[in-house]
Short mmCIF file of C-alpha atoms and ligand atoms in Angstrom, two decimals:
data_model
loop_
_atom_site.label_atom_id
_atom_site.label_comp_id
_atom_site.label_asym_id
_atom_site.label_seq_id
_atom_site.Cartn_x
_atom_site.Cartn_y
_atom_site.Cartn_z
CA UNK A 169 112.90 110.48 69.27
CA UNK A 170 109.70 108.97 70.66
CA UNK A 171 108.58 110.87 73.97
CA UNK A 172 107.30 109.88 77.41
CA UNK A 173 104.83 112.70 79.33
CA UNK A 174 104.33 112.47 82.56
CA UNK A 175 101.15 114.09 83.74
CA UNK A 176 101.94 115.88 87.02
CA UNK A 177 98.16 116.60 87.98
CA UNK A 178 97.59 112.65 87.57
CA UNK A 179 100.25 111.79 89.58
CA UNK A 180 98.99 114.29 92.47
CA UNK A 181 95.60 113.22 92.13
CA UNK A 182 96.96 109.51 92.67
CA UNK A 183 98.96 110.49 95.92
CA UNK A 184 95.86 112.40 97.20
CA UNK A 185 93.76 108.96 96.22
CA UNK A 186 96.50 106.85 98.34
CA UNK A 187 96.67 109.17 101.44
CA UNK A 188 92.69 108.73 101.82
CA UNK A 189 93.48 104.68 102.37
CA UNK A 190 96.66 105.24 104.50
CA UNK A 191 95.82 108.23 106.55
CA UNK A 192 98.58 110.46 105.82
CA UNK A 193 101.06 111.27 102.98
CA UNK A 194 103.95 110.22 105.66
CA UNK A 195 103.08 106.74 105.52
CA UNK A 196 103.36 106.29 101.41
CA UNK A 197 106.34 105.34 100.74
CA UNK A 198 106.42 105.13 96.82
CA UNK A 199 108.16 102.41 94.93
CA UNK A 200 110.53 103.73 92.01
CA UNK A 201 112.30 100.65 91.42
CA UNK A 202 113.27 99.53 88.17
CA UNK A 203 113.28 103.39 86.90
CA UNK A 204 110.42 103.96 88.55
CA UNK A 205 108.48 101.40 86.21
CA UNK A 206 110.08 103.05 83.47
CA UNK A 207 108.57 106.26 84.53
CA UNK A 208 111.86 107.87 84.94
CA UNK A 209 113.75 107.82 88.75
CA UNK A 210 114.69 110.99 88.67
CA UNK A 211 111.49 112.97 87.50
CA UNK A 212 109.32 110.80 90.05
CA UNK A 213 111.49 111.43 92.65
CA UNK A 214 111.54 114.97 92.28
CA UNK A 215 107.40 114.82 91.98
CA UNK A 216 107.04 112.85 95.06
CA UNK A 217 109.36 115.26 97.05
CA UNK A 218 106.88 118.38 95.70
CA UNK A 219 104.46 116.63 96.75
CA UNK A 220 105.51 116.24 100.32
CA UNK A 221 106.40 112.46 100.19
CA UNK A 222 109.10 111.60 102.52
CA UNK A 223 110.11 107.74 101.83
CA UNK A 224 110.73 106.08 98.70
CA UNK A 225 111.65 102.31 97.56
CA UNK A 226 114.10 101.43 95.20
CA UNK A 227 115.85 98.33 93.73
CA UNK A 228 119.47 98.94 94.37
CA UNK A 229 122.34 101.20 95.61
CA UNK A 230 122.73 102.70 92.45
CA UNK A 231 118.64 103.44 92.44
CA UNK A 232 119.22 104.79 96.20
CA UNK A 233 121.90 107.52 95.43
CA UNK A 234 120.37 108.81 92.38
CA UNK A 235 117.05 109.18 94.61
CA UNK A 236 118.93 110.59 97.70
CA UNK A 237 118.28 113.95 97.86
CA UNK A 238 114.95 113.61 97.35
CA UNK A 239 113.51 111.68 100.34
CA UNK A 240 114.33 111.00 104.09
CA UNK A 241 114.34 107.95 104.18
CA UNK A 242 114.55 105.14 101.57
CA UNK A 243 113.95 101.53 101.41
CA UNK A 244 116.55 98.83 99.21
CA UNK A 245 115.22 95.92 98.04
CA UNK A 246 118.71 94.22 96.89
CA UNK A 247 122.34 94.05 97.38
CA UNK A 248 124.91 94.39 100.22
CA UNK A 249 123.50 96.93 103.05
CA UNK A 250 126.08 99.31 103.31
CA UNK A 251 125.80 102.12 106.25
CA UNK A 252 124.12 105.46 104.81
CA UNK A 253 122.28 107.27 107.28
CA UNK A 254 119.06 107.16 105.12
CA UNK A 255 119.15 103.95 103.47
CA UNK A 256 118.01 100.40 104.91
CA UNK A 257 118.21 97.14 103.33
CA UNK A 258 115.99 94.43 103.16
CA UNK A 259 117.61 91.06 104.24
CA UNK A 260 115.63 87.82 103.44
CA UNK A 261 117.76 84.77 104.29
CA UNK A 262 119.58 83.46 107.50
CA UNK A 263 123.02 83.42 105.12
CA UNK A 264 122.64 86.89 104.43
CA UNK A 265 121.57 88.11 107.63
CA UNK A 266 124.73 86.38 109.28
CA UNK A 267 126.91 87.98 106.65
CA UNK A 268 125.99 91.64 107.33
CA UNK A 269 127.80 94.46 109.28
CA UNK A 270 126.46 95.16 112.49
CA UNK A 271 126.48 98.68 111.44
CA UNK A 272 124.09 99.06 108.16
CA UNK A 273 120.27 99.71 108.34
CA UNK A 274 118.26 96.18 107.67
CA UNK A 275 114.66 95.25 107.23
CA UNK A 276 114.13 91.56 107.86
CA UNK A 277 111.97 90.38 105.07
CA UNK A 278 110.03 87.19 106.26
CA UNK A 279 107.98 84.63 103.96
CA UNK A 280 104.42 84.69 104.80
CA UNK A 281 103.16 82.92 101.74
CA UNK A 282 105.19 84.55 98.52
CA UNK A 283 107.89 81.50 98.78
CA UNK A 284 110.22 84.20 96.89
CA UNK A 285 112.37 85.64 99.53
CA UNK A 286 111.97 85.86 103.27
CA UNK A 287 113.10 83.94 106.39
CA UNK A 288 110.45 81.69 107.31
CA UNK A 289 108.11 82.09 110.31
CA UNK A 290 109.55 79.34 112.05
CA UNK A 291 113.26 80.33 111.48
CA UNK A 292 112.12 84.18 113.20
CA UNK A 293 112.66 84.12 116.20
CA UNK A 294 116.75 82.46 115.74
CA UNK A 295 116.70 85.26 113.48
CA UNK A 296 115.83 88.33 116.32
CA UNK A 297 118.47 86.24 118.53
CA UNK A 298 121.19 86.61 116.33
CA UNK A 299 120.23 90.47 115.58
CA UNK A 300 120.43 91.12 119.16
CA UNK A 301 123.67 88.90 120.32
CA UNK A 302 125.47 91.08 117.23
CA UNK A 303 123.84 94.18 118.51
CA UNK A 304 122.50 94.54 114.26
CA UNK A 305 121.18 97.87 113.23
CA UNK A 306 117.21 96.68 112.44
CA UNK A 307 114.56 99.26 111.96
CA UNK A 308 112.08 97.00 110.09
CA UNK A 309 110.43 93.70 109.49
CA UNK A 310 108.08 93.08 106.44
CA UNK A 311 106.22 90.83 103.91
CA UNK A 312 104.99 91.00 100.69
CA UNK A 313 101.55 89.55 99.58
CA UNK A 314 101.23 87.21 96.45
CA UNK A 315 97.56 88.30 95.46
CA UNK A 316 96.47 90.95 96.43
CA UNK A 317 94.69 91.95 93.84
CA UNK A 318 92.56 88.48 93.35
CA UNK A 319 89.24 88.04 94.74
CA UNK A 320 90.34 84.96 97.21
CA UNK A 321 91.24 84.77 100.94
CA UNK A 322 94.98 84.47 100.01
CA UNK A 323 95.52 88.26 101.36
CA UNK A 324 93.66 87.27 104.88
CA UNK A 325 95.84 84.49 105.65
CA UNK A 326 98.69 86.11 104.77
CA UNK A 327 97.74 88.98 106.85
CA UNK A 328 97.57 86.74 109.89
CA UNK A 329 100.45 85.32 109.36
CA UNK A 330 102.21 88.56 109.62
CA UNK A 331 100.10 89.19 112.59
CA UNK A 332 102.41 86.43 114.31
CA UNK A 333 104.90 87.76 112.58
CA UNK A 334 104.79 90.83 114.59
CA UNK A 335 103.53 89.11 118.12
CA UNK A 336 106.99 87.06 117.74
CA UNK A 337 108.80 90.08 117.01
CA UNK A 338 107.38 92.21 120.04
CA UNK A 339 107.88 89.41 122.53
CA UNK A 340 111.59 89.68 121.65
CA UNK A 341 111.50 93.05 123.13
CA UNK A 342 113.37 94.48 119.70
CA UNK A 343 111.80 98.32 119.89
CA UNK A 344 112.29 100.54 117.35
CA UNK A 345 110.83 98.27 114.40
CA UNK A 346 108.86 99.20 111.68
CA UNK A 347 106.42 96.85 110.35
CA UNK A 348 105.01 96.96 106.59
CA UNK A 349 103.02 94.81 104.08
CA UNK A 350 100.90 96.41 102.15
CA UNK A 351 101.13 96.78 98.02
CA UNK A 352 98.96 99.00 95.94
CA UNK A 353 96.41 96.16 96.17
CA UNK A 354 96.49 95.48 99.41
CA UNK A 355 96.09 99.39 100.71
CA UNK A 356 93.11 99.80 98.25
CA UNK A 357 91.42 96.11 99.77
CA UNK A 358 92.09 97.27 103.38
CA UNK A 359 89.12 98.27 105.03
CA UNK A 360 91.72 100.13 108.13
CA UNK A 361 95.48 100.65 107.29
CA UNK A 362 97.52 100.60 110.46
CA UNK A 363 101.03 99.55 109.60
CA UNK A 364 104.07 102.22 109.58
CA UNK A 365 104.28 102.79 106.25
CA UNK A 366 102.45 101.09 102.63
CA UNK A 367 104.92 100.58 99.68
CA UNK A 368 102.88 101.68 97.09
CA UNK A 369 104.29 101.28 93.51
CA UNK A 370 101.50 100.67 90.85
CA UNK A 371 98.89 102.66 91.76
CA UNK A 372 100.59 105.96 92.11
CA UNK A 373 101.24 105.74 88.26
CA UNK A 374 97.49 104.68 87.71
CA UNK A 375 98.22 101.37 86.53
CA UNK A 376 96.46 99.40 89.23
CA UNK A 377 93.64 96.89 88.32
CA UNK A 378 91.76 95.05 90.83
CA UNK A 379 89.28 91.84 90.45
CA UNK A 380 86.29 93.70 89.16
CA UNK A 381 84.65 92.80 92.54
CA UNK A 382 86.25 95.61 93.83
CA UNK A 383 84.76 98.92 93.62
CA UNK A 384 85.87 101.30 90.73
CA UNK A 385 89.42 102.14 91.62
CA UNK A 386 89.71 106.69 91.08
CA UNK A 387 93.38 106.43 89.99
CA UNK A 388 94.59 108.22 86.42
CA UNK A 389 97.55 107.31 84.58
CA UNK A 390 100.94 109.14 84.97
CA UNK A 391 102.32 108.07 81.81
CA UNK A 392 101.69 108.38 77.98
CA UNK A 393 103.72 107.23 74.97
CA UNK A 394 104.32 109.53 72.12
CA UNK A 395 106.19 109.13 68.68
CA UNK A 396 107.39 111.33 66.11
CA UNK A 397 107.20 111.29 62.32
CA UNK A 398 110.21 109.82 60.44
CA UNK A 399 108.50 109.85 56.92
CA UNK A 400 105.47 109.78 54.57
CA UNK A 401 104.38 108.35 51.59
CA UNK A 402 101.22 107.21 49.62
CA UNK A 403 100.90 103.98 49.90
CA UNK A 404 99.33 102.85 46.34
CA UNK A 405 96.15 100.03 46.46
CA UNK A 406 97.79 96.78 46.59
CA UNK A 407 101.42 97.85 48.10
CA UNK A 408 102.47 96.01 51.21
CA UNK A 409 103.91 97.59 54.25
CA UNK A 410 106.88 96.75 56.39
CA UNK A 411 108.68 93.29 57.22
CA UNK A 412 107.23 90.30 55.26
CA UNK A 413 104.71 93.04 53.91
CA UNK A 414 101.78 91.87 56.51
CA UNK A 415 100.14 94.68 55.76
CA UNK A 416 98.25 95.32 52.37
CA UNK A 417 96.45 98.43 51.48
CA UNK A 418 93.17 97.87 50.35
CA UNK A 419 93.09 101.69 48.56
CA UNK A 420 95.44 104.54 48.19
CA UNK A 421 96.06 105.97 51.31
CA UNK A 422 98.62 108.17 52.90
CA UNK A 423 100.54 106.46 55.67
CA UNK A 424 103.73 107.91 57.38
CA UNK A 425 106.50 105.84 59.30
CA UNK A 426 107.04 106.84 63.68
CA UNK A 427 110.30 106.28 65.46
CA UNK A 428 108.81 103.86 68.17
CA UNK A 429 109.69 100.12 68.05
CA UNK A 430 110.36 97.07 69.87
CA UNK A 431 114.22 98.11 70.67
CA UNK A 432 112.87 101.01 72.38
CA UNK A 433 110.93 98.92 74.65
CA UNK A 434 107.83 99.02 72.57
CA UNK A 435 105.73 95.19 72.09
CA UNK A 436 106.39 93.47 68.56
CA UNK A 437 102.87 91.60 68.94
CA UNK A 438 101.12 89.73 66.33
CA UNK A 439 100.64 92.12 63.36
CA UNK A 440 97.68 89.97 62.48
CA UNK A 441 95.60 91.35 65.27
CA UNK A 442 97.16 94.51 65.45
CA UNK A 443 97.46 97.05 68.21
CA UNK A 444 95.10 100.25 68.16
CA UNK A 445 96.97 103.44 69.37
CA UNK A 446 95.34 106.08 71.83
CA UNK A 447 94.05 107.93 68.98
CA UNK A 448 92.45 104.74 67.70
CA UNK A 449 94.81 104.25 64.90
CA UNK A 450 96.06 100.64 63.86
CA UNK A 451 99.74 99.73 63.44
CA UNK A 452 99.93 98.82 60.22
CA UNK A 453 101.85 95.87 59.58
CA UNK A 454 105.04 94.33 61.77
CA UNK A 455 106.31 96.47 64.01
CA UNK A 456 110.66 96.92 63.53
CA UNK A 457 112.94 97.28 65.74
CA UNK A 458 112.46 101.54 65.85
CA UNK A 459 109.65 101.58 63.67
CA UNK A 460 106.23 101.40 63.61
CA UNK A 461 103.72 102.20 60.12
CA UNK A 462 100.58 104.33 60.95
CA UNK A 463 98.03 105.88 58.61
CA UNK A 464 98.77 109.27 59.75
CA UNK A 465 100.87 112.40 58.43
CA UNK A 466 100.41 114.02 61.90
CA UNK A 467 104.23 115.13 63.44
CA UNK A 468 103.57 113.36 66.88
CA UNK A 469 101.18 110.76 67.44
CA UNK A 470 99.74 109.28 70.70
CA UNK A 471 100.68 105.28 70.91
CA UNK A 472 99.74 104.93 74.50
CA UNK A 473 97.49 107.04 77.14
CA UNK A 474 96.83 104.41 79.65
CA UNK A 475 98.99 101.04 80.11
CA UNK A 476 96.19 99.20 81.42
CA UNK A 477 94.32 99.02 78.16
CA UNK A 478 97.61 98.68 75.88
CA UNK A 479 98.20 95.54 78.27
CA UNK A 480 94.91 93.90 77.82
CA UNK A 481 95.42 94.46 73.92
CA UNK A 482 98.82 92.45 74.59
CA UNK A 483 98.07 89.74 76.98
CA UNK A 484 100.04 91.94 79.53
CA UNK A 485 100.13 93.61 82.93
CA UNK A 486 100.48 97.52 83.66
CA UNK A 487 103.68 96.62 84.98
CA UNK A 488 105.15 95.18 82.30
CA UNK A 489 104.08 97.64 79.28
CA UNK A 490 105.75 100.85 80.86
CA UNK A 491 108.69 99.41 82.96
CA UNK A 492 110.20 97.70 79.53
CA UNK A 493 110.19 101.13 77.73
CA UNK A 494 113.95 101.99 76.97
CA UNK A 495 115.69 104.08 79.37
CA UNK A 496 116.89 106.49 76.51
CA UNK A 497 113.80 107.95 75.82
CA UNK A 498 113.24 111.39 76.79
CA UNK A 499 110.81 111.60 80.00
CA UNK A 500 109.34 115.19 80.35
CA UNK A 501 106.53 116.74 82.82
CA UNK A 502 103.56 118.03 81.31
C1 PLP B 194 107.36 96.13 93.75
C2 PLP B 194 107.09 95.95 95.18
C3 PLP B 194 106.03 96.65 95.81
C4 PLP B 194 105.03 97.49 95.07
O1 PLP B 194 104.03 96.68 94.49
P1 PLP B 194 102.82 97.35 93.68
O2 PLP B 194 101.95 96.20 93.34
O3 PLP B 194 103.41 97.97 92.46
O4 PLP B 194 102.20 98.35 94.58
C5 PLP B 194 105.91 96.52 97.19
N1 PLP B 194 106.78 95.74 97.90
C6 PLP B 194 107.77 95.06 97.32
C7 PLP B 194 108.66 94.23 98.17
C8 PLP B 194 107.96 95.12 95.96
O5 PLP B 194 108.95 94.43 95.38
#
């Protein structure tokens, strides 16, 4: 089975990295969602905790109880707020927010600019008056940025907009509310951080990229992609690899077949402009569904030690390349 390592000392070096811009380790809350971008929930969650983090983000219910134990509080981004001491749920529509218990944790989500989800600004302050006439249970309010990590003004104006955002929400004399904005970007553009807490997702696996404006970003990736040998043969002068034989060997050479392909999460790409792996080799060929070609007899082989450039190679994002890989894959702590 192909492997996933997850470099501990990276990781730590990350959080320390992120604490510098925010202040203090309490006010990361990391973002696992969505396996924590493939990273593995559980094993990230466990990290975090060793490392002293106390809050956590996740996409669902199921996400939350799996990463319960692990963190004080923690953060929902979808699905029906139930009432769980630690969880709270973001809310971003007037429907929903009408629908909820009076009882269950919410975080009002408002639209500063994203047009995704969130009340808008002008629709806030019905909002507060219906949280306070049902006597609702809300401990935040927050935004979310559309591009942060462009060289543009978009982040200022958004940032003033929240800035009303939270002006309207003091004047309604709700107390208790947390306030929060800031993505990986955003806490690596900010010049002061003084919100309650950053929800920081990206850049504690390494995998943030900024315009190259910025300064040099000091952040080392978490994960890297390893697969095993299946096979090996010598591929005679002339023979033709794989799938529609795209391939051709141009001499005898001695190639062996890996168990890593596109069903375990793994890019098919264009094998005419094919993908190099850590350890500079080229897949040779189309890539199958759990196979890949390399010119290798090695046991394990290194496909991928830093999503950033495996994304470039595949018109990509970070994001994308390590959040698709297959759940099933083993995740292990090196
Ligand atoms: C995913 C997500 C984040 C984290 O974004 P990064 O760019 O990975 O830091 C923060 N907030 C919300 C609402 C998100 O959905």
């Amino acid at each position: 089975m192909a492997i996933i390592k997850i470099n501990k000392e990276n990781f730590f070096h990350n959080l320390n990295q992120i604490a510098l811009k925010t202040g203090s380790i309490d006010k990361i809350a990391v973002v696992l969602k969505d396996n924590a971008y493939g990273h593995g929930l559980e094993i990230m969650a466990k990290l975090s905790a060793e490392f002293g983090i106390k809050q956590a983000v996740v996409i669902d219910t199921e996400e939350a109880m799996q990463a319960r134990d692990y963190f004080s509080r923690i953060l929902v981004l979808k699905g029906k707020p139930i009432e769980e001491k630690k969880f709270s749920f973001v809310v971003s529509d007037m429907q929903t927010l009408e629908g909820v218990g009076t009882r269950a944790k919410i975080e009002l989500k408002v639209d500063t600019g994203m047009h995704r989800n969130g009340i808008a600004i002008c629709d806030l302050e019905k909002a507060l008056r219906i949280i306070k006439l049902r006597d609702m249970n809300l401990v935040g309010i927050m935004t979310h940025f559309r591009s942060a990590d462009i060289l543009s003004s978009e982040l200022f104006w958004q940032k003033q907009l929240f800035n009303r955002v939270k002006i309207i929400a003091k004047e309604s004399g709700l107390g208790g509310v947390r306030f929060h904005s800031h993505n990986s970007a955003a806490v690596f553009r900010a010049k002061s951080f003084d919100e309650d807490i950053a929800r920081v997702g990206i850049a504690i696996y390494g995998g943030l990229e900024l315009d190259s404006a910025y300064a040099e970003l000091n952040l080392k990736p978490v994960l890297s992609l390893w697969a095993k040998r299946i096979s090996t043969r010598v591929l005679k002068k002339g023979q033709r690899v794989g799938y529609a034989g795209d391939f051709r060997a141009e001499k005898n050479m001695t190639t062996s077949t890996y168990d890593l392909g596109y069903g375990d999460g793994w890019m098919r790409g264009d094998s005419s402009r094919p993908y190099m792996t850590a350890e500079g080799l080229p897949i040779l060929g189309r890539v199958s569904m759990d196979f890949v070609s390399l010119e290798s007899d090695a046991d394990e082989v290194c496909i991928m030690t830093d999503a950033r450039t495996a994304a470039k190679h595949y018109d990509s994002i970070s994001y994308e390349m390590t959040t698709m890989l297959s759940m099933s894959i083993d995740r292990v702590v090196v």
